[in-house]
Amino acid sequence: MDALISPLLNGSAQGALLLLAALGLSLTFGQMGVINMAHGEFLMIGAFTAYLVQQVIGSSDLSIPVALPVAFVVAGLFGLLLEVSIIRWMYHRPLDTLLVTVGVGLILQQAALQIFPSQGVPVEKPGWLNGQVTVFGYDWPLRQVFTILLATVCVAALSVWLKSTAFGRRIRATVQNRDLAEVTGISTRTVDRLTFFVGSGLAGIAGVAASLIGGTNSQMGTQYIIPAFLVVAAGGIGQLKGTVVAAWAVGVVLSYFAYWTTGSLAQVLAFILVIVFLQLRPQGLFTVRTRSLV
Amino acid sequence: MTKLRPRLSLFGIGAFALLLLGVAPLLLTDHWLGNLGKYCCWAMAAVGIGLAWGRGGMLVMGQGVFFALGAYSMAMHLTLETAGDGVPGFMVLYDPLAPLPAFWEPFRSAAFTLLAIVLLPVIVAGLLGYALFKRRVKGAYFAILTQALAVALATLISSTIRETGGDTGLSDFKYFFGFVLDDPANRKLVYLITAALLVVCLLVVRQLYRSRFGELLVATRDAEERVRFLGYDPANVKLVAFVGAALMASIGGAMFVPIVGIITPAEIGAAASILMIAGVAFGGRASLFGPALGAMAVGWGQSSLGSTWPDGWTYIIGALFIVVILFLPNGLSSVLARFTAARRSPGEQPAAATATLQLEEAKS
């Protein structure tokens, strides 16, 4: 029983972390078509923000709840800066955006390496995350439950924001038909900036969650960026529910593979599985039917 | 970036060959000749990237995979040649009685190794490319998938210490197909082979660019649907370019091993694959010499600045990506083209500038 349950629960938490990392991407990549390879570094910025907030506040019980909104704003501002300075010139060159943001990511990594100790910094877990809950005889660590809750809240907030607020409507209108949206009086530039701010901010939140689970160092972004992109692609572009399902599936599959084989082999297998899946369904899990040729 | 001028490009390759094969061995010390050989290996991979990305529009972010196929094939053969009849030293380290893994066994044969260096990348790239291009996977998806493969392969090699040497990689080769690698004369020979192979790659690419295939490839890059409606299958055109690029990366990887003397997952992973692209973008992705020269420049920076000032080097590479892609999508070669165009016909719109615009338009 334990052999079945523990990878499932561990994997769900892993999937939730992946979902947090992919959520911002599904917004910037899925809605705006911008491939931001520096997204992993925004996640890293979030994690370091959690560390800095902890240095200021001291009590780890309090610092994590404070760090979440702070990391959202800090990473979001970095994203805004990137959009305003570079990405806005490149909307018509998606492939080149990818390479430019690779450069941005390299610079951010190196900056983090020089500002913070190279072996990384410790982010203390708050006391209220130390316990476990027992599920089917398996002691499930509370911080995994916390990650899942956090991901759920973020997904819910994002989908409400996109579906029910005036701003969400403007984003969707801009995505569907930029020119027409502009004609109806929507400032598409503002929409672009704010979408990018929110997308990058979500990476910051993911960073706080990641800092509670793994190490916080300058290289941490690189391990999330490719899986997160694969999750967005497998879920279907611009499809929030697809991203959720794909992230959970990848997390659980990865966890079972890791249970049966080794961690690194599991990663390889999961990569191959996603590639094979995209072979069968290049449009991803859920897709909007279009008449476009591609 | 319009058409290659046939005689000029051939003359250029000739001059390049003369520099690499004639002048460099006379002027450079053994140490720098080895370094130049290393840059030639990266340049070969870069020429392939220029073919696939610059001319074919496929951003190949995982050329490290094919580099690795060549490099590890060669490294396994050289390791076995050094070990003689026995089992390689690093394997004995973990388990004195370990038998040689089955996939190592055929690499004892020199002929099989040479065949593997050529055929493995062709098979892998052929299967992968066929599957992806027929399903019309392109653009960013293609780029991310290739990068994912590089990550996966590097992870796989790191984790299989007993079979592949893991993060420490394969090293300490004593012989290269019977030649003692310590001998400076033999090292020069290895360099000459590498430089000659690079020249051959350039010749092949020049011929491809001048052929109808080259025109079809550019057409596929700029307007894939139109090519399809004209009755060609763009998937086949892209497949040939992708396989060609993989083959060049593999040969570069294979020569990298005897020249540098070590191959590790770090040389083939995501970061290394991106560094290969940096040179191509810098030199000029769609030009003939741009990728090779750009890769050599980046390689030189990597081994000089990268070791004396590693922090600054990372910033430089990052800034290189941003500045070049943002302001010079066609790299340094477009600056040159603009300059010569301006000199030839002052007052007219420089040819390179319009070419840049066309490239941008095509991507939107």
mmCIF file of N, CA and C in Angstrom, chain A residues 163-241:
data_model
loop_
_atom_site.group_PDB
_atom_site.id
_atom_site.type_symbol
_atom_site.label_atom_id
_atom_site.label_comp_id
_atom_site.label_asym_id
_atom_site.label_seq_id
_atom_site.Cartn_x
_atom_site.Cartn_y
_atom_site.Cartn_z
ATOM 1 N N LYS A 163 -11.095 35.039 -16.127
ATOM 2 C CA LYS A 163 -12.441 34.813 -16.639
ATOM 3 C C LYS A 163 -13.407 35.919 -16.239
ATOM 4 N N SER A 164 -13.263 36.433 -15.011
ATOM 5 C CA SER A 164 -14.350 37.257 -14.467
ATOM 6 C C SER A 164 -14.032 38.726 -14.284
ATOM 7 N N THR A 165 -12.778 39.107 -14.369
ATOM 8 C CA THR A 165 -12.514 40.523 -14.161
ATOM 9 C C THR A 165 -12.418 41.240 -15.506
ATOM 10 N N ALA A 166 -12.576 42.555 -15.430
ATOM 11 C CA ALA A 166 -12.487 43.345 -16.653
ATOM 12 C C ALA A 166 -11.113 43.175 -17.275
ATOM 13 N N PHE A 167 -10.101 43.110 -16.412
ATOM 14 C CA PHE A 167 -8.761 43.011 -16.965
ATOM 15 C C PHE A 167 -8.535 41.689 -17.676
ATOM 16 N N GLY A 168 -9.067 40.611 -17.066
ATOM 17 C CA GLY A 168 -8.956 39.307 -17.698
ATOM 18 C C GLY A 168 -9.597 39.295 -19.068
ATOM 19 N N ARG A 169 -10.754 39.957 -19.150
ATOM 20 C CA ARG A 169 -11.437 40.035 -20.448
ATOM 21 C C ARG A 169 -10.563 40.764 -21.470
ATOM 22 N N ARG A 170 -9.909 41.821 -20.996
ATOM 23 C CA ARG A 170 -9.049 42.572 -21.919
ATOM 24 C C ARG A 170 -7.893 41.705 -22.415
ATOM 25 N N ILE A 171 -7.336 40.904 -21.486
ATOM 26 C CA ILE A 171 -6.245 40.019 -21.916
ATOM 27 C C ILE A 171 -6.727 39.058 -22.981
ATOM 28 N N ARG A 172 -7.881 38.435 -22.709
ATOM 29 C CA ARG A 172 -8.376 37.439 -23.669
ATOM 30 C C ARG A 172 -8.710 38.093 -24.998
ATOM 31 N N ALA A 173 -9.251 39.301 -24.924
ATOM 32 C CA ALA A 173 -9.566 40.000 -26.167
ATOM 33 C C ALA A 173 -8.295 40.289 -26.952
ATOM 34 N N THR A 174 -7.258 40.719 -26.237
ATOM 35 C CA THR A 174 -6.002 41.038 -26.914
ATOM 36 C C THR A 174 -5.399 39.798 -27.542
ATOM 37 N N VAL A 175 -5.514 38.674 -26.824
ATOM 38 C CA VAL A 175 -4.958 37.431 -27.363
ATOM 39 C C VAL A 175 -5.705 37.033 -28.628
ATOM 40 N N GLN A 176 -7.032 37.165 -28.569
ATOM 41 C CA GLN A 176 -7.809 36.679 -29.715
ATOM 42 C C GLN A 176 -7.639 37.554 -30.939
ATOM 43 N N ASN A 177 -7.668 38.862 -30.742
ATOM 44 C CA ASN A 177 -7.520 39.734 -31.898
ATOM 45 C C ASN A 177 -6.979 41.077 -31.433
ATOM 46 N N ARG A 178 -5.692 41.210 -31.582
ATOM 47 C CA ARG A 178 -5.010 42.389 -31.045
ATOM 48 C C ARG A 178 -5.524 43.683 -31.673
ATOM 49 N N ASP A 179 -5.650 43.691 -32.984
ATOM 50 C CA ASP A 179 -6.056 44.927 -33.664
ATOM 51 C C ASP A 179 -7.465 45.340 -33.254
ATOM 52 N N LEU A 180 -8.361 44.347 -33.239
ATOM 53 C CA LEU A 180 -9.745 44.660 -32.896
ATOM 54 C C LEU A 180 -9.840 45.133 -31.451
ATOM 55 N N ALA A 181 -9.043 44.501 -30.586
ATOM 56 C CA ALA A 181 -9.045 44.911 -29.183
ATOM 57 C C ALA A 181 -8.619 46.360 -29.064
ATOM 58 N N GLU A 182 -7.627 46.719 -29.837
ATOM 59 C CA GLU A 182 -7.126 48.089 -29.780
ATOM 60 C C GLU A 182 -8.194 49.065 -30.278
ATOM 61 N N VAL A 183 -8.890 48.647 -31.297
ATOM 62 C CA VAL A 183 -9.937 49.495 -31.867
ATOM 63 C C VAL A 183 -11.042 49.758 -30.849
ATOM 64 N N THR A 184 -11.328 48.753 -30.026
ATOM 65 C CA THR A 184 -12.389 48.947 -29.041
ATOM 66 C C THR A 184 -11.906 49.718 -27.819
ATOM 67 N N GLY A 185 -10.689 50.210 -27.857
ATOM 68 C CA GLY A 185 -10.252 51.107 -26.798
ATOM 69 C C GLY A 185 -9.394 50.449 -25.731
ATOM 70 N N ILE A 186 -9.001 49.197 -25.925
ATOM 71 C CA ILE A 186 -8.124 48.550 -24.959
ATOM 72 C C ILE A 186 -6.689 48.971 -25.233
ATOM 73 N N SER A 187 -5.991 49.381 -24.193
ATOM 74 C CA SER A 187 -4.576 49.690 -24.385
ATOM 75 C C SER A 187 -3.808 48.376 -24.356
ATOM 76 N N THR A 188 -3.482 47.853 -25.532
ATOM 77 C CA THR A 188 -2.851 46.534 -25.569
ATOM 78 C C THR A 188 -1.463 46.567 -24.944
ATOM 79 N N ARG A 189 -0.813 47.719 -24.987
ATOM 80 C CA ARG A 189 0.510 47.799 -24.364
ATOM 81 C C ARG A 189 0.394 47.578 -22.857
ATOM 82 N N THR A 190 -0.609 48.243 -22.241
ATOM 83 C CA THR A 190 -0.813 48.051 -20.802
ATOM 84 C C THR A 190 -1.128 46.596 -20.514
ATOM 85 N N VAL A 191 -1.956 45.990 -21.371
ATOM 86 C CA VAL A 191 -2.308 44.586 -21.175
ATOM 87 C C VAL A 191 -1.060 43.726 -21.216
ATOM 88 N N ASP A 192 -0.200 43.955 -22.218
ATOM 89 C CA ASP A 192 1.039 43.186 -22.334
ATOM 90 C C ASP A 192 1.868 43.302 -21.068
ATOM 91 N N ARG A 193 2.037 44.545 -20.610
ATOM 92 C CA ARG A 193 2.894 44.769 -19.444
ATOM 93 C C ARG A 193 2.326 44.075 -18.216
ATOM 94 N N LEU A 194 1.036 44.233 -18.003
ATOM 95 C CA LEU A 194 0.463 43.659 -16.793
ATOM 96 C C LEU A 194 0.464 42.137 -16.851
ATOM 97 N N THR A 195 0.169 41.576 -18.033
ATOM 98 C CA THR A 195 0.219 40.120 -18.165
ATOM 99 C C THR A 195 1.610 39.618 -17.826
ATOM 100 N N PHE A 196 2.597 40.313 -18.321
ATOM 101 C CA PHE A 196 3.962 39.868 -18.060
ATOM 102 C C PHE A 196 4.312 40.025 -16.587
ATOM 103 N N PHE A 197 3.827 41.100 -15.993
ATOM 104 C CA PHE A 197 4.059 41.303 -14.562
ATOM 105 C C PHE A 197 3.479 40.146 -13.759
ATOM 106 N N VAL A 198 2.233 39.803 -14.043
ATOM 107 C CA VAL A 198 1.580 38.731 -13.281
ATOM 108 C C VAL A 198 2.267 37.394 -13.546
ATOM 109 N N GLY A 199 2.575 37.124 -14.816
ATOM 110 C CA GLY A 199 3.228 35.855 -15.169
ATOM 111 C C GLY A 199 4.553 35.701 -14.448
ATOM 112 N N SER A 200 5.349 36.755 -14.423
ATOM 113 C CA SER A 200 6.642 36.687 -13.742
ATOM 114 C C SER A 200 6.456 36.624 -12.235
ATOM 115 N N GLY A 201 5.449 37.350 -11.736
ATOM 116 C CA GLY A 201 5.171 37.317 -10.299
ATOM 117 C C GLY A 201 4.837 35.911 -9.830
ATOM 118 N N LEU A 202 4.092 35.167 -10.674
ATOM 119 C CA LEU A 202 3.758 33.792 -10.305
ATOM 120 C C LEU A 202 5.016 32.947 -10.170
ATOM 121 N N ALA A 203 6.017 33.245 -11.017
ATOM 122 C CA ALA A 203 7.293 32.533 -10.872
ATOM 123 C C ALA A 203 7.904 32.835 -9.510
ATOM 124 N N GLY A 204 7.740 34.079 -9.042
ATOM 125 C CA GLY A 204 8.255 34.435 -7.722
ATOM 126 C C GLY A 204 7.616 33.601 -6.624
ATOM 127 N N ILE A 205 6.289 33.429 -6.717
ATOM 128 C CA ILE A 205 5.587 32.598 -5.731
ATOM 129 C C ILE A 205 6.092 31.163 -5.793
ATOM 130 N N ALA A 206 6.270 30.675 -7.035
ATOM 131 C CA ALA A 206 6.819 29.322 -7.195
ATOM 132 C C ALA A 206 8.182 29.227 -6.526
ATOM 133 N N GLY A 207 8.963 30.306 -6.617
ATOM 134 C CA GLY A 207 10.287 30.307 -6.010
ATOM 135 C C GLY A 207 10.227 30.157 -4.503
ATOM 136 N N VAL A 208 9.264 30.831 -3.866
ATOM 137 C CA VAL A 208 9.114 30.689 -2.414
ATOM 138 C C VAL A 208 8.799 29.234 -2.067
ATOM 139 N N ALA A 209 7.882 28.644 -2.831
ATOM 140 C CA ALA A 209 7.534 27.242 -2.579
ATOM 141 C C ALA A 209 8.745 26.346 -2.800
ATOM 142 N N ALA A 210 9.517 26.636 -3.855
ATOM 143 C CA ALA A 210 10.690 25.808 -4.145
ATOM 144 C C ALA A 210 11.737 25.936 -3.052
ATOM 145 N N SER A 211 11.849 27.132 -2.471
ATOM 146 C CA SER A 211 12.859 27.333 -1.440
ATOM 147 C C SER A 211 12.544 26.512 -0.195
ATOM 148 N N LEU A 212 11.252 26.177 -0.001
ATOM 149 C CA LEU A 212 10.879 25.365 1.164
ATOM 150 C C LEU A 212 11.161 23.888 0.930
ATOM 151 N N ILE A 213 11.270 23.487 -0.325
ATOM 152 C CA ILE A 213 11.410 22.064 -0.631
ATOM 153 C C ILE A 213 12.839 21.702 -0.979
ATOM 154 N N GLY A 214 13.469 22.481 -1.893
ATOM 155 C CA GLY A 214 14.838 22.162 -2.279
ATOM 156 C C GLY A 214 15.780 23.264 -1.840
ATOM 157 N N GLY A 215 16.974 23.263 -2.408
ATOM 158 C CA GLY A 215 17.955 24.278 -2.072
ATOM 159 C C GLY A 215 17.681 25.588 -2.793
ATOM 160 N N THR A 216 18.205 26.676 -2.226
ATOM 161 C CA THR A 216 18.080 27.979 -2.876
ATOM 162 C C THR A 216 19.457 28.415 -3.341
ATOM 163 N N ASN A 217 19.689 28.333 -4.653
ATOM 164 C CA ASN A 217 20.982 28.757 -5.179
ATOM 165 C C ASN A 217 20.813 29.338 -6.571
ATOM 166 N N SER A 218 21.912 29.806 -7.148
ATOM 167 C CA SER A 218 21.806 30.540 -8.408
ATOM 168 C C SER A 218 21.420 29.632 -9.568
ATOM 169 N N GLN A 219 21.631 28.322 -9.433
ATOM 170 C CA GLN A 219 21.340 27.409 -10.542
ATOM 171 C C GLN A 219 19.933 26.817 -10.480
ATOM 172 N N MET A 220 19.164 27.158 -9.435
ATOM 173 C CA MET A 220 17.904 26.429 -9.219
ATOM 174 C C MET A 220 16.909 26.637 -10.365
ATOM 175 N N GLY A 221 16.983 27.799 -11.024
ATOM 176 C CA GLY A 221 16.027 28.064 -12.086
ATOM 177 C C GLY A 221 16.164 27.111 -13.257
ATOM 178 N N THR A 222 17.403 26.686 -13.534
ATOM 179 C CA THR A 222 17.631 25.871 -14.728
ATOM 180 C C THR A 222 16.945 24.517 -14.630
ATOM 181 N N GLN A 223 16.732 24.024 -13.396
ATOM 182 C CA GLN A 223 16.126 22.696 -13.311
ATOM 183 C C GLN A 223 14.608 22.748 -13.480
ATOM 184 N N TYR A 224 14.033 23.952 -13.401
ATOM 185 C CA TYR A 224 12.576 24.038 -13.541
ATOM 186 C C TYR A 224 12.137 24.442 -14.941
ATOM 187 N N ILE A 225 12.998 25.194 -15.648
ATOM 188 C CA ILE A 225 12.516 25.856 -16.849
ATOM 189 C C ILE A 225 12.079 24.872 -17.943
ATOM 190 N N ILE A 226 12.902 23.849 -18.205
ATOM 191 C CA ILE A 226 12.553 22.928 -19.291
ATOM 192 C C ILE A 226 11.317 22.100 -18.940
ATOM 193 N N PRO A 227 11.269 21.470 -17.736
ATOM 194 C CA PRO A 227 10.041 20.743 -17.391
ATOM 195 C C PRO A 227 8.802 21.636 -17.451
ATOM 196 N N ALA A 228 8.954 22.899 -16.993
ATOM 197 C CA ALA A 228 7.791 23.790 -16.991
ATOM 198 C C ALA A 228 7.313 24.055 -18.420
ATOM 199 N N PHE A 229 8.264 24.244 -19.328
ATOM 200 C CA PHE A 229 7.877 24.463 -20.728
ATOM 201 C C PHE A 229 7.195 23.227 -21.305
ATOM 202 N N LEU A 230 7.755 22.063 -20.982
ATOM 203 C CA LEU A 230 7.161 20.828 -21.496
ATOM 204 C C LEU A 230 5.744 20.670 -20.965
ATOM 205 N N VAL A 231 5.546 21.058 -19.707
ATOM 206 C CA VAL A 231 4.210 20.952 -19.115
ATOM 207 C C VAL A 231 3.234 21.866 -19.851
ATOM 208 N N VAL A 232 3.658 23.099 -20.109
ATOM 209 C CA VAL A 232 2.776 24.030 -20.819
ATOM 210 C C VAL A 232 2.458 23.506 -22.218
ATOM 211 N N ALA A 233 3.493 22.986 -22.881
ATOM 212 C CA ALA A 233 3.283 22.477 -24.236
ATOM 213 C C ALA A 233 2.370 21.261 -24.224
ATOM 214 N N ALA A 234 2.605 20.349 -23.266
ATOM 215 C CA ALA A 234 1.792 19.138 -23.214
ATOM 216 C C ALA A 234 0.362 19.463 -22.814
ATOM 217 N N GLY A 235 0.185 20.517 -22.031
ATOM 218 C CA GLY A 235 -1.156 20.858 -21.584
ATOM 219 C C GLY A 235 -1.980 21.527 -22.664
ATOM 220 N N GLY A 236 -1.313 22.104 -23.620
ATOM 221 C CA GLY A 236 -2.033 22.842 -24.653
ATOM 222 C C GLY A 236 -1.881 24.322 -24.402
ATOM 223 N N ILE A 237 -1.537 25.021 -25.473
ATOM 224 C CA ILE A 237 -1.223 26.448 -25.333
ATOM 225 C C ILE A 237 -2.452 27.223 -24.878
ATOM 226 N N GLY A 238 -2.246 28.062 -23.867
ATOM 227 C CA GLY A 238 -3.313 28.943 -23.433
ATOM 228 C C GLY A 238 -4.441 28.233 -22.697
ATOM 229 N N GLN A 239 -4.176 27.011 -22.286
ATOM 230 C CA GLN A 239 -5.210 26.241 -21.606
ATOM 231 C C GLN A 239 -4.801 26.014 -20.152
ATOM 232 N N LEU A 240 -5.458 26.708 -19.248
ATOM 233 C CA LEU A 240 -5.098 26.584 -17.846
ATOM 234 C C LEU A 240 -5.330 25.163 -17.328
ATOM 235 N N LYS A 241 -6.480 24.600 -17.702
ATOM 236 C CA LYS A 241 -6.776 23.257 -17.176
ATOM 237 C C LYS A 241 -5.795 22.234 -17.722
#
